[in-house]
């Protein structure tokens, strides 16, 4: 089955702790893809996280997220994690205070449907000169409400982040 991607919106930031992409979901699509690129480092090592934005423009930080992940390390054993009742979906991308940056390919399902939960799945990778860190994650926002956008955050400052959102036909 062939798919078509239509670029809907882009956002970028420098020296930010979060970056929001607002008003990118509508009734035109059921499935969206986003590419998240960090071109340089953060002020500390940590996983970036995702929060959705509701139809009033508020970032949802209530304990309404569940996720399961497999973190992939080139220098250590893989690890699995699952969490329920969280304030975000974690493991979006590992961002270090040294390194070359990374990329995440994120799919979001049914965000505009106010009668359905919003589901996600994504893969990420980050590289330094001697390490490769990746993740595969599934997540859900367990509140049936209309979602209009999302925010990617980090515990500290991200030097450069770029997000492109596509509708999938």
PDB file of C-alpha atoms in Angstrom:
ATOM      1  CA  UNK A   1       0.000   0.000   0.000  1.00  0.00           C
ATOM      2  CA  UNK A   2       1.452   3.341  -1.029  1.00  0.00           C
ATOM      3  CA  UNK A   3       1.228   6.256   1.380  1.00  0.00           C
ATOM      4  CA  UNK A   4       1.451   9.943   0.803  1.00  0.00           C
ATOM      5  CA  UNK A   5       2.873  12.362   3.332  1.00  0.00           C
ATOM      6  CA  UNK A   6       1.824  15.998   3.294  1.00  0.00           C
ATOM      7  CA  UNK A   7       3.929  18.468   5.259  1.00  0.00           C
ATOM      8  CA  UNK A   8       1.552  20.316   7.579  1.00  0.00           C
ATOM      9  CA  UNK A   9       3.704  22.276   9.974  1.00  0.00           C
ATOM     10  CA  UNK A  10       7.284  22.749  11.156  1.00  0.00           C
ATOM     11  CA  UNK A  11       8.783  24.247  14.291  1.00  0.00           C
ATOM     12  CA  UNK A  12      12.307  24.826  15.530  1.00  0.00           C
ATOM     13  CA  UNK A  13      14.007  26.160  18.618  1.00  0.00           C
ATOM     14  CA  UNK A  14      17.411  26.926  20.079  1.00  0.00           C
ATOM     15  CA  UNK A  15      18.292  26.861  23.777  1.00  0.00           C
ATOM     16  CA  UNK A  16      14.783  25.724  24.792  1.00  0.00           C
ATOM     17  CA  UNK A  17      13.535  23.241  27.392  1.00  0.00           C
ATOM     18  CA  UNK A  18      10.470  22.409  25.271  1.00  0.00           C
ATOM     19  CA  UNK A  19       9.112  22.988  21.791  1.00  0.00           C
ATOM     20  CA  UNK A  20       5.408  22.919  20.910  1.00  0.00           C
ATOM     21  CA  UNK A  21       3.779  22.315  17.552  1.00  0.00           C
ATOM     22  CA  UNK A  22       0.277  23.777  17.790  1.00  0.00           C
ATOM     23  CA  UNK A  23      -2.793  23.422  15.582  1.00  0.00           C
ATOM     24  CA  UNK A  24      -1.287  20.655  13.469  1.00  0.00           C
ATOM     25  CA  UNK A  25      -4.043  18.006  13.887  1.00  0.00           C
ATOM     26  CA  UNK A  26      -7.434  18.236  12.192  1.00  0.00           C
ATOM     27  CA  UNK A  27     -10.209  16.040  10.805  1.00  0.00           C
ATOM     28  CA  UNK A  28      -8.321  15.807   7.487  1.00  0.00           C
ATOM     29  CA  UNK A  29      -6.149  12.888   8.724  1.00  0.00           C
ATOM     30  CA  UNK A  30      -6.385  10.009  11.193  1.00  0.00           C
ATOM     31  CA  UNK A  31      -2.631   9.304  11.203  1.00  0.00           C
ATOM     32  CA  UNK A  32       0.231  11.790  11.508  1.00  0.00           C
ATOM     33  CA  UNK A  33       3.988  11.341  11.335  1.00  0.00           C
ATOM     34  CA  UNK A  34       6.550  13.651  12.851  1.00  0.00           C
ATOM     35  CA  UNK A  35      10.310  13.858  12.451  1.00  0.00           C
ATOM     36  CA  UNK A  36      12.123  15.265  15.495  1.00  0.00           C
ATOM     37  CA  UNK A  37      15.785  16.204  15.017  1.00  0.00           C
ATOM     38  CA  UNK A  38      18.189  17.457  17.640  1.00  0.00           C
ATOM     39  CA  UNK A  39      21.248  18.815  15.861  1.00  0.00           C
ATOM     40  CA  UNK A  40      23.405  19.315  18.912  1.00  0.00           C
ATOM     41  CA  UNK A  41      23.492  18.707  22.622  1.00  0.00           C
ATOM     42  CA  UNK A  42      21.524  19.484  25.750  1.00  0.00           C
ATOM     43  CA  UNK A  43      22.753  20.934  29.013  1.00  0.00           C
ATOM     44  CA  UNK A  44      22.444  17.486  30.660  1.00  0.00           C
ATOM     45  CA  UNK A  45      21.901  13.843  29.701  1.00  0.00           C
ATOM     46  CA  UNK A  46      18.226  12.817  29.786  1.00  0.00           C
ATOM     47  CA  UNK A  47      15.346  11.417  27.755  1.00  0.00           C
ATOM     48  CA  UNK A  48      13.056  13.911  26.007  1.00  0.00           C
ATOM     49  CA  UNK A  49       9.317  13.439  26.568  1.00  0.00           C
ATOM     50  CA  UNK A  50       6.035  14.120  24.753  1.00  0.00           C
ATOM     51  CA  UNK A  51       2.884  15.849  26.004  1.00  0.00           C
ATOM     52  CA  UNK A  52      -0.217  16.571  23.950  1.00  0.00           C
ATOM     53  CA  UNK A  53      -1.986  19.917  23.594  1.00  0.00           C
ATOM     54  CA  UNK A  54      -5.779  19.995  24.005  1.00  0.00           C
ATOM     55  CA  UNK A  55      -8.269  22.021  21.962  1.00  0.00           C
ATOM     56  CA  UNK A  56      -8.032  24.956  24.384  1.00  0.00           C
ATOM     57  CA  UNK A  57      -4.285  25.233  23.707  1.00  0.00           C
ATOM     58  CA  UNK A  58      -3.165  23.813  27.072  1.00  0.00           C
ATOM     59  CA  UNK A  59      -0.307  21.324  27.361  1.00  0.00           C
ATOM     60  CA  UNK A  60      -1.702  18.215  29.083  1.00  0.00           C
ATOM     61  CA  UNK A  61       0.517  17.301  32.040  1.00  0.00           C
ATOM     62  CA  UNK A  62      -2.053  15.277  34.007  1.00  0.00           C
ATOM     63  CA  UNK A  63      -1.306  11.630  34.833  1.00  0.00           C
ATOM     64  CA  UNK A  64      -3.073  10.375  31.680  1.00  0.00           C
ATOM     65  CA  UNK A  65      -0.207   8.740  29.756  1.00  0.00           C
ATOM     66  CA  UNK A  66       0.986   5.131  29.596  1.00  0.00           C
ATOM     67  CA  UNK A  67       3.979   3.829  27.641  1.00  0.00           C
ATOM     68  CA  UNK A  68       6.175   0.785  27.123  1.00  0.00           C
ATOM     69  CA  UNK A  69       9.707   1.055  25.758  1.00  0.00           C
ATOM     70  CA  UNK A  70      12.809  -0.832  24.796  1.00  0.00           C
ATOM     71  CA  UNK A  71      15.974   1.227  25.124  1.00  0.00           C
ATOM     72  CA  UNK A  72      18.796   0.079  22.850  1.00  0.00           C
ATOM     73  CA  UNK A  73      22.403   0.730  23.842  1.00  0.00           C
ATOM     74  CA  UNK A  74      25.508  -0.107  21.813  1.00  0.00           C
ATOM     75  CA  UNK A  75      27.593  -0.288  24.998  1.00  0.00           C
ATOM     76  CA  UNK A  76      25.250  -2.090  27.434  1.00  0.00           C
ATOM     77  CA  UNK A  77      22.325  -4.499  27.610  1.00  0.00           C
ATOM     78  CA  UNK A  78      18.974  -3.422  26.228  1.00  0.00           C
ATOM     79  CA  UNK A  79      16.415  -2.415  28.854  1.00  0.00           C
ATOM     80  CA  UNK A  80      12.619  -2.549  28.941  1.00  0.00           C
ATOM     81  CA  UNK A  81      10.411  -0.134  30.798  1.00  0.00           C
ATOM     82  CA  UNK A  82       6.686   0.359  31.162  1.00  0.00           C
ATOM     83  CA  UNK A  83       4.801   2.965  33.120  1.00  0.00           C
ATOM     84  CA  UNK A  84       1.167   3.900  33.675  1.00  0.00           C
ATOM     85  CA  UNK A  85      -0.452   7.058  34.982  1.00  0.00           C
ATOM     86  CA  UNK A  86       2.442   9.267  33.872  1.00  0.00           C
ATOM     87  CA  UNK A  87       2.489  13.020  33.134  1.00  0.00           C
ATOM     88  CA  UNK A  88       4.113  12.402  29.700  1.00  0.00           C
ATOM     89  CA  UNK A  89       5.280   9.732  27.269  1.00  0.00           C
ATOM     90  CA  UNK A  90       8.985   9.281  27.913  1.00  0.00           C
ATOM     91  CA  UNK A  91      11.838   7.907  25.807  1.00  0.00           C
ATOM     92  CA  UNK A  92      11.149  10.211  22.838  1.00  0.00           C
ATOM     93  CA  UNK A  93      14.891  10.669  22.277  1.00  0.00           C
ATOM     94  CA  UNK A  94      17.970  10.459  24.485  1.00  0.00           C
ATOM     95  CA  UNK A  95      19.785  13.782  24.419  1.00  0.00           C
ATOM     96  CA  UNK A  96      23.294  14.039  25.867  1.00  0.00           C
ATOM     97  CA  UNK A  97      25.468  16.965  26.874  1.00  0.00           C
ATOM     98  CA  UNK A  98      28.025  15.781  24.321  1.00  0.00           C
ATOM     99  CA  UNK A  99      27.368  14.284  20.925  1.00  0.00           C
ATOM    100  CA  UNK A 100      26.073  14.758  17.450  1.00  0.00           C
ATOM    101  CA  UNK A 101      22.336  14.829  18.133  1.00  0.00           C
ATOM    102  CA  UNK A 102      19.688  12.414  16.994  1.00  0.00           C
ATOM    103  CA  UNK A 103      16.415  11.760  15.228  1.00  0.00           C
ATOM    104  CA  UNK A 104      12.986  10.378  16.137  1.00  0.00           C
ATOM    105  CA  UNK A 105      10.290   9.095  13.789  1.00  0.00           C
ATOM    106  CA  UNK A 106       6.955   9.461  15.608  1.00  0.00           C
ATOM    107  CA  UNK A 107       3.503   8.259  14.503  1.00  0.00           C
ATOM    108  CA  UNK A 108       0.352   9.638  16.169  1.00  0.00           C
ATOM    109  CA  UNK A 109      -3.039   7.965  15.714  1.00  0.00           C
ATOM    110  CA  UNK A 110      -6.521   9.576  16.014  1.00  0.00           C
ATOM    111  CA  UNK A 111      -5.565  12.823  17.778  1.00  0.00           C
ATOM    112  CA  UNK A 112      -8.553  14.782  16.433  1.00  0.00           C
ATOM    113  CA  UNK A 113     -11.129  12.144  17.467  1.00  0.00           C
ATOM    114  CA  UNK A 114     -12.667  13.350  20.737  1.00  0.00           C
ATOM    115  CA  UNK A 115     -14.273   9.928  21.342  1.00  0.00           C
ATOM    116  CA  UNK A 116     -10.995   7.972  21.187  1.00  0.00           C
ATOM    117  CA  UNK A 117      -7.699   7.738  23.051  1.00  0.00           C
ATOM    118  CA  UNK A 118      -4.658   9.055  21.145  1.00  0.00           C
ATOM    119  CA  UNK A 119      -1.969   6.426  20.491  1.00  0.00           C
ATOM    120  CA  UNK A 120       1.697   6.813  19.547  1.00  0.00           C
ATOM    121  CA  UNK A 121       4.604   4.697  18.399  1.00  0.00           C
ATOM    122  CA  UNK A 122       8.105   5.858  17.666  1.00  0.00           C
ATOM    123  CA  UNK A 123      11.724   4.928  17.066  1.00  0.00           C
ATOM    124  CA  UNK A 124      14.686   7.110  17.921  1.00  0.00           C
ATOM    125  CA  UNK A 125      18.463   7.131  17.652  1.00  0.00           C
ATOM    126  CA  UNK A 126      21.271   9.310  18.989  1.00  0.00           C
ATOM    127  CA  UNK A 127      24.972   9.029  18.261  1.00  0.00           C
ATOM    128  CA  UNK A 128      28.183  10.182  19.859  1.00  0.00           C
ATOM    129  CA  UNK A 129      31.689   9.288  18.761  1.00  0.00           C
ATOM    130  CA  UNK A 130      31.623   6.078  20.823  1.00  0.00           C
ATOM    131  CA  UNK A 131      27.969   5.364  21.638  1.00  0.00           C
ATOM    132  CA  UNK A 132      24.673   4.695  19.885  1.00  0.00           C
ATOM    133  CA  UNK A 133      21.446   4.961  21.896  1.00  0.00           C
ATOM    134  CA  UNK A 134      18.028   4.140  20.490  1.00  0.00           C
ATOM    135  CA  UNK A 135      14.497   3.448  21.600  1.00  0.00           C
ATOM    136  CA  UNK A 136      11.295   1.830  20.377  1.00  0.00           C
ATOM    137  CA  UNK A 137       8.217   3.007  22.240  1.00  0.00           C
ATOM    138  CA  UNK A 138       4.433   2.672  22.190  1.00  0.00           C
ATOM    139  CA  UNK A 139       2.268   5.093  24.131  1.00  0.00           C
ATOM    140  CA  UNK A 140      -1.281   6.192  24.789  1.00  0.00           C
ATOM    141  CA  UNK A 141      -2.975   9.311  26.109  1.00  0.00           C
ATOM    142  CA  UNK A 142      -5.812   7.760  28.110  1.00  0.00           C
ATOM    143  CA  UNK A 143      -8.335  10.566  27.900  1.00  0.00           C
ATOM    144  CA  UNK A 144     -10.816  10.714  25.034  1.00  0.00           C
ATOM    145  CA  UNK A 145     -10.495  14.342  23.948  1.00  0.00           C
ATOM    146  CA  UNK A 146      -9.608  16.368  20.885  1.00  0.00           C
ATOM    147  CA  UNK A 147      -5.852  16.872  20.580  1.00  0.00           C
ATOM    148  CA  UNK A 148      -4.611  19.762  18.418  1.00  0.00           C
ATOM    149  CA  UNK A 149      -0.832  19.585  18.875  1.00  0.00           C
ATOM    150  CA  UNK A 150       2.046  18.310  20.980  1.00  0.00           C
ATOM    151  CA  UNK A 151       5.065  19.459  22.923  1.00  0.00           C
ATOM    152  CA  UNK A 152       8.506  17.841  23.165  1.00  0.00           C
ATOM    153  CA  UNK A 153      10.270  18.620  26.428  1.00  0.00           C
ATOM    154  CA  UNK A 154      13.531  17.867  28.219  1.00  0.00           C
ATOM    155  CA  UNK A 155      14.587  18.310  31.820  1.00  0.00           C
ATOM    156  CA  UNK A 156      17.178  20.877  30.753  1.00  0.00           C
ATOM    157  CA  UNK A 157      17.964  23.086  27.761  1.00  0.00           C
ATOM    158  CA  UNK A 158      18.106  21.595  24.249  1.00  0.00           C
ATOM    159  CA  UNK A 159      20.527  23.537  22.068  1.00  0.00           C
ATOM    160  CA  UNK A 160      18.780  22.882  18.709  1.00  0.00           C
ATOM    161  CA  UNK A 161      15.533  21.036  17.934  1.00  0.00           C
ATOM    162  CA  UNK A 162      13.534  20.815  14.700  1.00  0.00           C
ATOM    163  CA  UNK A 163      10.116  19.165  14.274  1.00  0.00           C
ATOM    164  CA  UNK A 164       8.229  18.511  11.024  1.00  0.00           C
ATOM    165  CA  UNK A 165       4.656  17.154  11.114  1.00  0.00           C
ATOM    166  CA  UNK A 166       3.077  15.297   8.202  1.00  0.00           C
ATOM    167  CA  UNK A 167      -0.450  14.080   7.499  1.00  0.00           C
ATOM    168  CA  UNK A 168      -0.540  10.469   6.247  1.00  0.00           C
ATOM    169  CA  UNK A 169      -2.987   9.640   3.415  1.00  0.00           C
TER     170      UNK A 169
END
